[in-house]
XYZ file of C-alpha atoms in Angstrom:
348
model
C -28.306 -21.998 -34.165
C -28.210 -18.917 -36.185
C -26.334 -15.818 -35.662
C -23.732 -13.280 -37.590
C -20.831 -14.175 -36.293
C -17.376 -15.834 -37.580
C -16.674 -19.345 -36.006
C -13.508 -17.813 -35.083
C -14.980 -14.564 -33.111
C -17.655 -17.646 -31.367
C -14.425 -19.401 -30.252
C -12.439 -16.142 -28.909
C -15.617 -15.239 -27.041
C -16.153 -18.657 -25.280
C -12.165 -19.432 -24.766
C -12.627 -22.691 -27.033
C -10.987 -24.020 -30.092
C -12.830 -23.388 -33.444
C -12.604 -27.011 -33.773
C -15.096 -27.502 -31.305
C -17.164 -24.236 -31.690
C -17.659 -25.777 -34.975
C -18.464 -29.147 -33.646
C -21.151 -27.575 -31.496
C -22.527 -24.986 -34.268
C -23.188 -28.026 -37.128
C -24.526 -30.570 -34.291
C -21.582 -33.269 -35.038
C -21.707 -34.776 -31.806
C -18.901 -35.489 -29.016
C -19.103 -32.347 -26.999
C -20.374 -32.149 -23.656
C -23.828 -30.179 -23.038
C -21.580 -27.450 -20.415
C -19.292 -26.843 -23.804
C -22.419 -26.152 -25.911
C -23.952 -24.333 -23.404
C -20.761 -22.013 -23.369
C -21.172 -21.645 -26.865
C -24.717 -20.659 -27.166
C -24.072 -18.210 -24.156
C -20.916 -16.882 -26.148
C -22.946 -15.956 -29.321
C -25.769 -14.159 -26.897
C -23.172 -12.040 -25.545
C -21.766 -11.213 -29.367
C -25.434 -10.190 -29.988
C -25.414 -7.863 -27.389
C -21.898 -6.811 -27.912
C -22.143 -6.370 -31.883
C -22.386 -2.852 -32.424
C -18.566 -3.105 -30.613
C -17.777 -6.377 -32.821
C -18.000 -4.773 -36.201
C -16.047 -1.533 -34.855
C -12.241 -1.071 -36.386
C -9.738 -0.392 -33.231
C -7.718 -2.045 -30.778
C -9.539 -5.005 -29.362
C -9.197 -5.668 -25.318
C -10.864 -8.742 -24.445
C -11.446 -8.913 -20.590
C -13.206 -11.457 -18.428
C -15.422 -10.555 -15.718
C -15.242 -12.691 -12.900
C -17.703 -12.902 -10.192
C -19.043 -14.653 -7.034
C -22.650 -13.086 -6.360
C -26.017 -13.216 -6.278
C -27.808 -13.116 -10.009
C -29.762 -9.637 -9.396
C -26.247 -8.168 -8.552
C -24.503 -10.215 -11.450
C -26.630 -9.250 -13.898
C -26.908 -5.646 -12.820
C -22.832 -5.714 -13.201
C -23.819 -7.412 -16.956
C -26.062 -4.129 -17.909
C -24.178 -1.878 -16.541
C -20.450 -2.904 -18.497
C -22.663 -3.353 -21.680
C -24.217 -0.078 -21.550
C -20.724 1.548 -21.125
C -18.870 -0.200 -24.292
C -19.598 2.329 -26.930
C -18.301 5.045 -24.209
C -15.101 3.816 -24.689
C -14.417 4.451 -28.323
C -12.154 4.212 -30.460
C -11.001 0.978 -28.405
C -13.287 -2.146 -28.614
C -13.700 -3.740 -25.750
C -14.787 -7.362 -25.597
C -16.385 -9.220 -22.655
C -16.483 -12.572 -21.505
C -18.441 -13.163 -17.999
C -17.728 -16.276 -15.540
C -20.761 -15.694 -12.692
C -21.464 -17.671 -10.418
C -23.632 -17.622 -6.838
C -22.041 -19.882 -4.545
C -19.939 -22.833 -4.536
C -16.659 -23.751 -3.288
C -13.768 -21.604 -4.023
C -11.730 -24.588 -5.715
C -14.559 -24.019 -8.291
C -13.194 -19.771 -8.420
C -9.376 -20.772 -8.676
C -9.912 -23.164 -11.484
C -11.850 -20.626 -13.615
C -9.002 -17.590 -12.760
C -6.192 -20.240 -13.716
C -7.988 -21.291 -16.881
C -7.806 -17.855 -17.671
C -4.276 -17.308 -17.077
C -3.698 -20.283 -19.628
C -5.652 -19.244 -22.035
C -4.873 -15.281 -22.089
C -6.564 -12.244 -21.540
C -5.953 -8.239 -21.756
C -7.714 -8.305 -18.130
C -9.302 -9.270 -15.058
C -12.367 -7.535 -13.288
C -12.856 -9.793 -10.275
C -15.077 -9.774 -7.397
C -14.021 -12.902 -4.960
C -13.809 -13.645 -1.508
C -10.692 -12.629 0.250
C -9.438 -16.127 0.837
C -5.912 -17.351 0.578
C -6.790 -19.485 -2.370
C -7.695 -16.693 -4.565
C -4.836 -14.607 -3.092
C -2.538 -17.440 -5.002
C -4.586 -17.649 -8.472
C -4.738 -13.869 -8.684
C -0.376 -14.292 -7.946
C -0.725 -16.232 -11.074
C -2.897 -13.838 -13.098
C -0.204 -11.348 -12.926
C 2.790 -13.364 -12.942
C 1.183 -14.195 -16.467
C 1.280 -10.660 -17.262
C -2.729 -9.750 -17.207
C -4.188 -6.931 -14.695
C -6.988 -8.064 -12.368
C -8.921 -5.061 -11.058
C -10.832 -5.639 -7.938
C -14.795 -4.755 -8.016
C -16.979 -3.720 -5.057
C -14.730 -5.625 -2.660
C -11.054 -5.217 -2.465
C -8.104 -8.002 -2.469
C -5.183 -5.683 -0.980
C -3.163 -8.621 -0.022
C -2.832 -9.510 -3.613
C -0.664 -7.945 -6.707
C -4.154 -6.238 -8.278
C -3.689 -3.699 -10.473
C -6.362 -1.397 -8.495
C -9.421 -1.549 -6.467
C -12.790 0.163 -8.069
C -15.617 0.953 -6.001
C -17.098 2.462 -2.464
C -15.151 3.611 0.487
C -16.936 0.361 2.519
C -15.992 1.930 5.763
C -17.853 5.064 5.160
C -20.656 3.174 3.549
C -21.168 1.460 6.901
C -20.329 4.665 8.889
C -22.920 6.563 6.816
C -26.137 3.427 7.368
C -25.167 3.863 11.118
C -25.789 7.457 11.277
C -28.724 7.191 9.329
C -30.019 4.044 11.342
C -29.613 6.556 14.714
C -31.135 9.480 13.139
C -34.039 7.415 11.941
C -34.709 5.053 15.299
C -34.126 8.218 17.421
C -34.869 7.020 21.033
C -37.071 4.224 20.399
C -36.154 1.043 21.583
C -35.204 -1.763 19.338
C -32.116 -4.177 18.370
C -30.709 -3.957 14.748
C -30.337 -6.718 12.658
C -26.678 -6.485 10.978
C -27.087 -9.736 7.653
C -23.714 -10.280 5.662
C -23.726 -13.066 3.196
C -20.747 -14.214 4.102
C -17.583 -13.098 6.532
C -14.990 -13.698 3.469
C -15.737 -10.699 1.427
C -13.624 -7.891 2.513
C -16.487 -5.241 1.401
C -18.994 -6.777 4.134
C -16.513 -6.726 6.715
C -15.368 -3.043 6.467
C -19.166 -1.902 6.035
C -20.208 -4.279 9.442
C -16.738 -2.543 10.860
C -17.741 1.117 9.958
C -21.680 0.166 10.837
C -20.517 -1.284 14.083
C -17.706 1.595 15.271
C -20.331 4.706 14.377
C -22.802 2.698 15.898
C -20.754 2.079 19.298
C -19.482 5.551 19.456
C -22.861 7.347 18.699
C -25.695 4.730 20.071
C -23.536 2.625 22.951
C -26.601 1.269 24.070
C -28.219 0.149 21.255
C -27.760 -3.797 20.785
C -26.761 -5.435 17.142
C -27.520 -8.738 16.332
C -25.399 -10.572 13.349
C -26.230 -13.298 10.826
C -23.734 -14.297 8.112
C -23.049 -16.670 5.512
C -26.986 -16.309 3.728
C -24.759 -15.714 0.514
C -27.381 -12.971 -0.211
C -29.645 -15.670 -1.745
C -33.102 -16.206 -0.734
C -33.696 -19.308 0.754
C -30.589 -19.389 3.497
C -31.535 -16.199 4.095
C -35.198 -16.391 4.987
C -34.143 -19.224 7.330
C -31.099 -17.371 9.244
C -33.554 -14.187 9.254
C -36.420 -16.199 11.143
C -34.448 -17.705 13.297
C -33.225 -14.648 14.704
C -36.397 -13.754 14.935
C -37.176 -15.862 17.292
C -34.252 -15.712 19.313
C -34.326 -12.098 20.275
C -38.036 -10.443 19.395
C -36.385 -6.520 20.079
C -34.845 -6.711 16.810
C -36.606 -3.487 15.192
C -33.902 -2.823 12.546
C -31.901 -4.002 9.604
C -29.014 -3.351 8.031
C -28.708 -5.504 5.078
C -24.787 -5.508 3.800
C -24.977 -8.492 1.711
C -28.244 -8.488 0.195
C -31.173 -11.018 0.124
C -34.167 -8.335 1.167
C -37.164 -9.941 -0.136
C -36.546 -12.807 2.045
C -35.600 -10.900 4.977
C -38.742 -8.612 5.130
C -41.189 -11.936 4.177
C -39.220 -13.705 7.355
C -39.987 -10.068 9.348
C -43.791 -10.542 7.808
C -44.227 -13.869 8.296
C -43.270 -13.662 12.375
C -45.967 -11.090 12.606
C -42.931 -8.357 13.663
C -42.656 -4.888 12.094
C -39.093 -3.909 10.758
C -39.061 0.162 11.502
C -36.194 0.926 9.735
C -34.192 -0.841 6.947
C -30.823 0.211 5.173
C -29.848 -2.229 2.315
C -27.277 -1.710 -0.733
C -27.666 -1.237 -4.480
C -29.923 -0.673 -6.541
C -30.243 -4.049 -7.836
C -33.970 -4.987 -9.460
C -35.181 -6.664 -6.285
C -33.724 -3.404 -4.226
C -35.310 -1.187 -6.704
C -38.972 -2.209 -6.686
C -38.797 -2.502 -2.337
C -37.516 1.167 -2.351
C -40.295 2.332 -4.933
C -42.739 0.282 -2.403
C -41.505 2.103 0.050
C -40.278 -0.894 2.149
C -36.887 -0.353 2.378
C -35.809 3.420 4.132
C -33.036 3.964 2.100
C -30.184 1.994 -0.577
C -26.672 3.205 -0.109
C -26.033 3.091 -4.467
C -22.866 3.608 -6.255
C -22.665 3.604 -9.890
C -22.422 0.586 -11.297
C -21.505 2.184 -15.260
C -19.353 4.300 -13.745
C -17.301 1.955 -11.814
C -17.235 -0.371 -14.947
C -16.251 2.292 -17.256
C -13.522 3.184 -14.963
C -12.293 -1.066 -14.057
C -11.763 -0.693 -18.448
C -10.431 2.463 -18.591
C -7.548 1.266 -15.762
C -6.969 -2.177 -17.976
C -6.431 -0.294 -20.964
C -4.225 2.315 -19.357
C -2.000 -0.703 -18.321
C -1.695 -1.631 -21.749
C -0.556 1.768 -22.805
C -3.990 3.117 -24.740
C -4.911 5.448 -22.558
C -2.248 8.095 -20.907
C -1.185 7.459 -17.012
C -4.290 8.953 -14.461
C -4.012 9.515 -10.631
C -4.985 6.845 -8.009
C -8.394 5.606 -8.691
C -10.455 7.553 -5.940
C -13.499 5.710 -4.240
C -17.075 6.041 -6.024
C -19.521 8.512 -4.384
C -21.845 6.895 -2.063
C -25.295 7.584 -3.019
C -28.045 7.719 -0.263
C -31.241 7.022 -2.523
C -34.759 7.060 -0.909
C -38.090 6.384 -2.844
C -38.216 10.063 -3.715
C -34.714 10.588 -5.035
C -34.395 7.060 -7.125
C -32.324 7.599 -10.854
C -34.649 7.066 -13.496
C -33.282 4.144 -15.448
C -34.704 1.185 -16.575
C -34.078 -2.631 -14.403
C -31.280 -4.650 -15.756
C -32.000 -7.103 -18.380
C -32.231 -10.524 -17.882
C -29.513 -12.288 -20.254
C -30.407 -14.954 -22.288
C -28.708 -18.895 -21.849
């Protein structure tokens, strides 16, 4: 397993002893494969992190922490590494926990192995669910900032929230969904991945009140609880299909589009007008294809270079700033779409 890098730099990066990281690194045996899987996935992030490595300044190490889909995980990935030499002279170091689903035991356990093992920070994006409520209690009583990303945790002790205005982002596909359907007839499709993610609800809230006050008429039709990944999507799509054949319309809060317009293909019905959200790879290509209408964006680097900036700040290296303010809400179409290359696919 070649690389660079110190055994000692290996072990900070994948939270294990150098005992073991060395155990792993010289094939002695008695380590599990999910330990040497952390390690090999601990010197790929190095790799990509080394121009920050060999840097001389004061080191934050923070964890990323994240239930979602891999195009938006990965996306999240790029967009933090792509910011790190931005925030010079401090070196920032990253260690990502991602994972798509699962239960949120499985979330808890990783945020309170955290909290023993130490960290300058937390950038999470969980589910707003009493559970996490409690580890994220612990995360500060243990004296380390958790930032919230994309969807907010207001019931908790977070240091700050960083992202959209979800409420206007909903408000803002609603308008656009009238202007665009103008009188013609037709349900719309509202697909969350799941109810416990506070960003979904306030963009189906803000979706559903601009929608009510400016289109009373017009009938919306939920699914939840896809988790934005294909295959429970494609099913809870199609069967709402079936069950109502006005639906003309989506708006896609929580992601999964390619299996939402093959479920629309497949039952021979058109979709007239769809509204989905960031502009992860999978979102990208559909808008260049022109078969999504529009992706309400916010920058991803920006938001990540700000969730840093705010961790640092807390640890005195950066002077005190205002309130964080909400990110702009982009409305991108294929003829408006930033010119930047898809996310790379890490390594394992």
């Amino acid at each position: 397993m070649g690389h660079p890098f110190p055994i000692r730099e290996i072990a900070r990066q994948a939270g294990l002893s150098e005992a073991t990281v060395d155990r792993v690194l010289n094939g002695r045996g008695g380590v599990r494969e999910s330990t040497a899987r952390e390690v090999r996935q601990a010197i790929a992030d190095l790799d990509r992190q080394r121009t920050q490595v060999r840097l001389v300044g004061r080191t934050f190490m923070i964890d990323i922490v994240m239930q979602a889909p891999e195009r938006f995980s990965t996306a999240v990935r790029s967009a933090l590494e792509a910011e790190l030499p931005s925030l010079h002279p401090a070196v920032v170091r990253s260690r990502f926990h991602f994972r798509e689903t699962g239960p949120v035991e499985e979330l808890t356990r990783t945020l309170d192995r955290i909290a023993r093992r130490g960290t300058q920070g937390v950038i999470l994006k969980a589910p707003d669910v009493p559970g996490i409520t409690a580890a994220v209690g612990r995360l500060t009583a243990a004296g380390i900032p958790v930032v919230t990303l994309v969807t907010d945790l207001p019931a908790t002790p977070r240091l700050a929230y960083v992202g959209i205005d979800n409420r206007a982002a909903g408000a803002t596909a609603a308008y656009l969904m009238g202007q665009w359907l103008g009188d013609r007839p037709g349900n719309v499709l509202t697909s969350l991945s799941s109810g416990f993610f506070r960003n979904e609800e306030e963009r189906e809230m803000g979706f559903r009140s601009a929608m009510r006050a400016r289109h009373p008429h017009r009938a919306l039709v939920e699914i939840a609880e896809g988790q934005g990944l294909d295959a429970t999507q494609y099913d809870l799509v199609r069967a709402a299909l079936d069950r109502d054949p006005e639906i003309r319309a989506v708006y896609s809060i929580g992601g999964g589009n390619i299996a939402t317009l093959r479920a629309f293909e497949d039952a021979g019905r058109d979709c007239a007008v769809y509204i989905a959200h960031d502009l992860d790879h999978d979102n990208t290509r559909l808008l260049h294809d022109h078969r999504l209408s529009a992706v309400l964006h916010h920058d991803l680097r920006q938001d990540l270079r700000e969730a840093c900036r705010i961790v640092m700040r807390h640890h005195g290296a950066l002077p005190p700033a205002g309130p964080t303010l909400p990110s702009a809400i982009q409305v991108v179409t294929p003829y408006n779409m930033p010119h930047t290359p898809p996310p790379r696919t890490p390594p394992v």
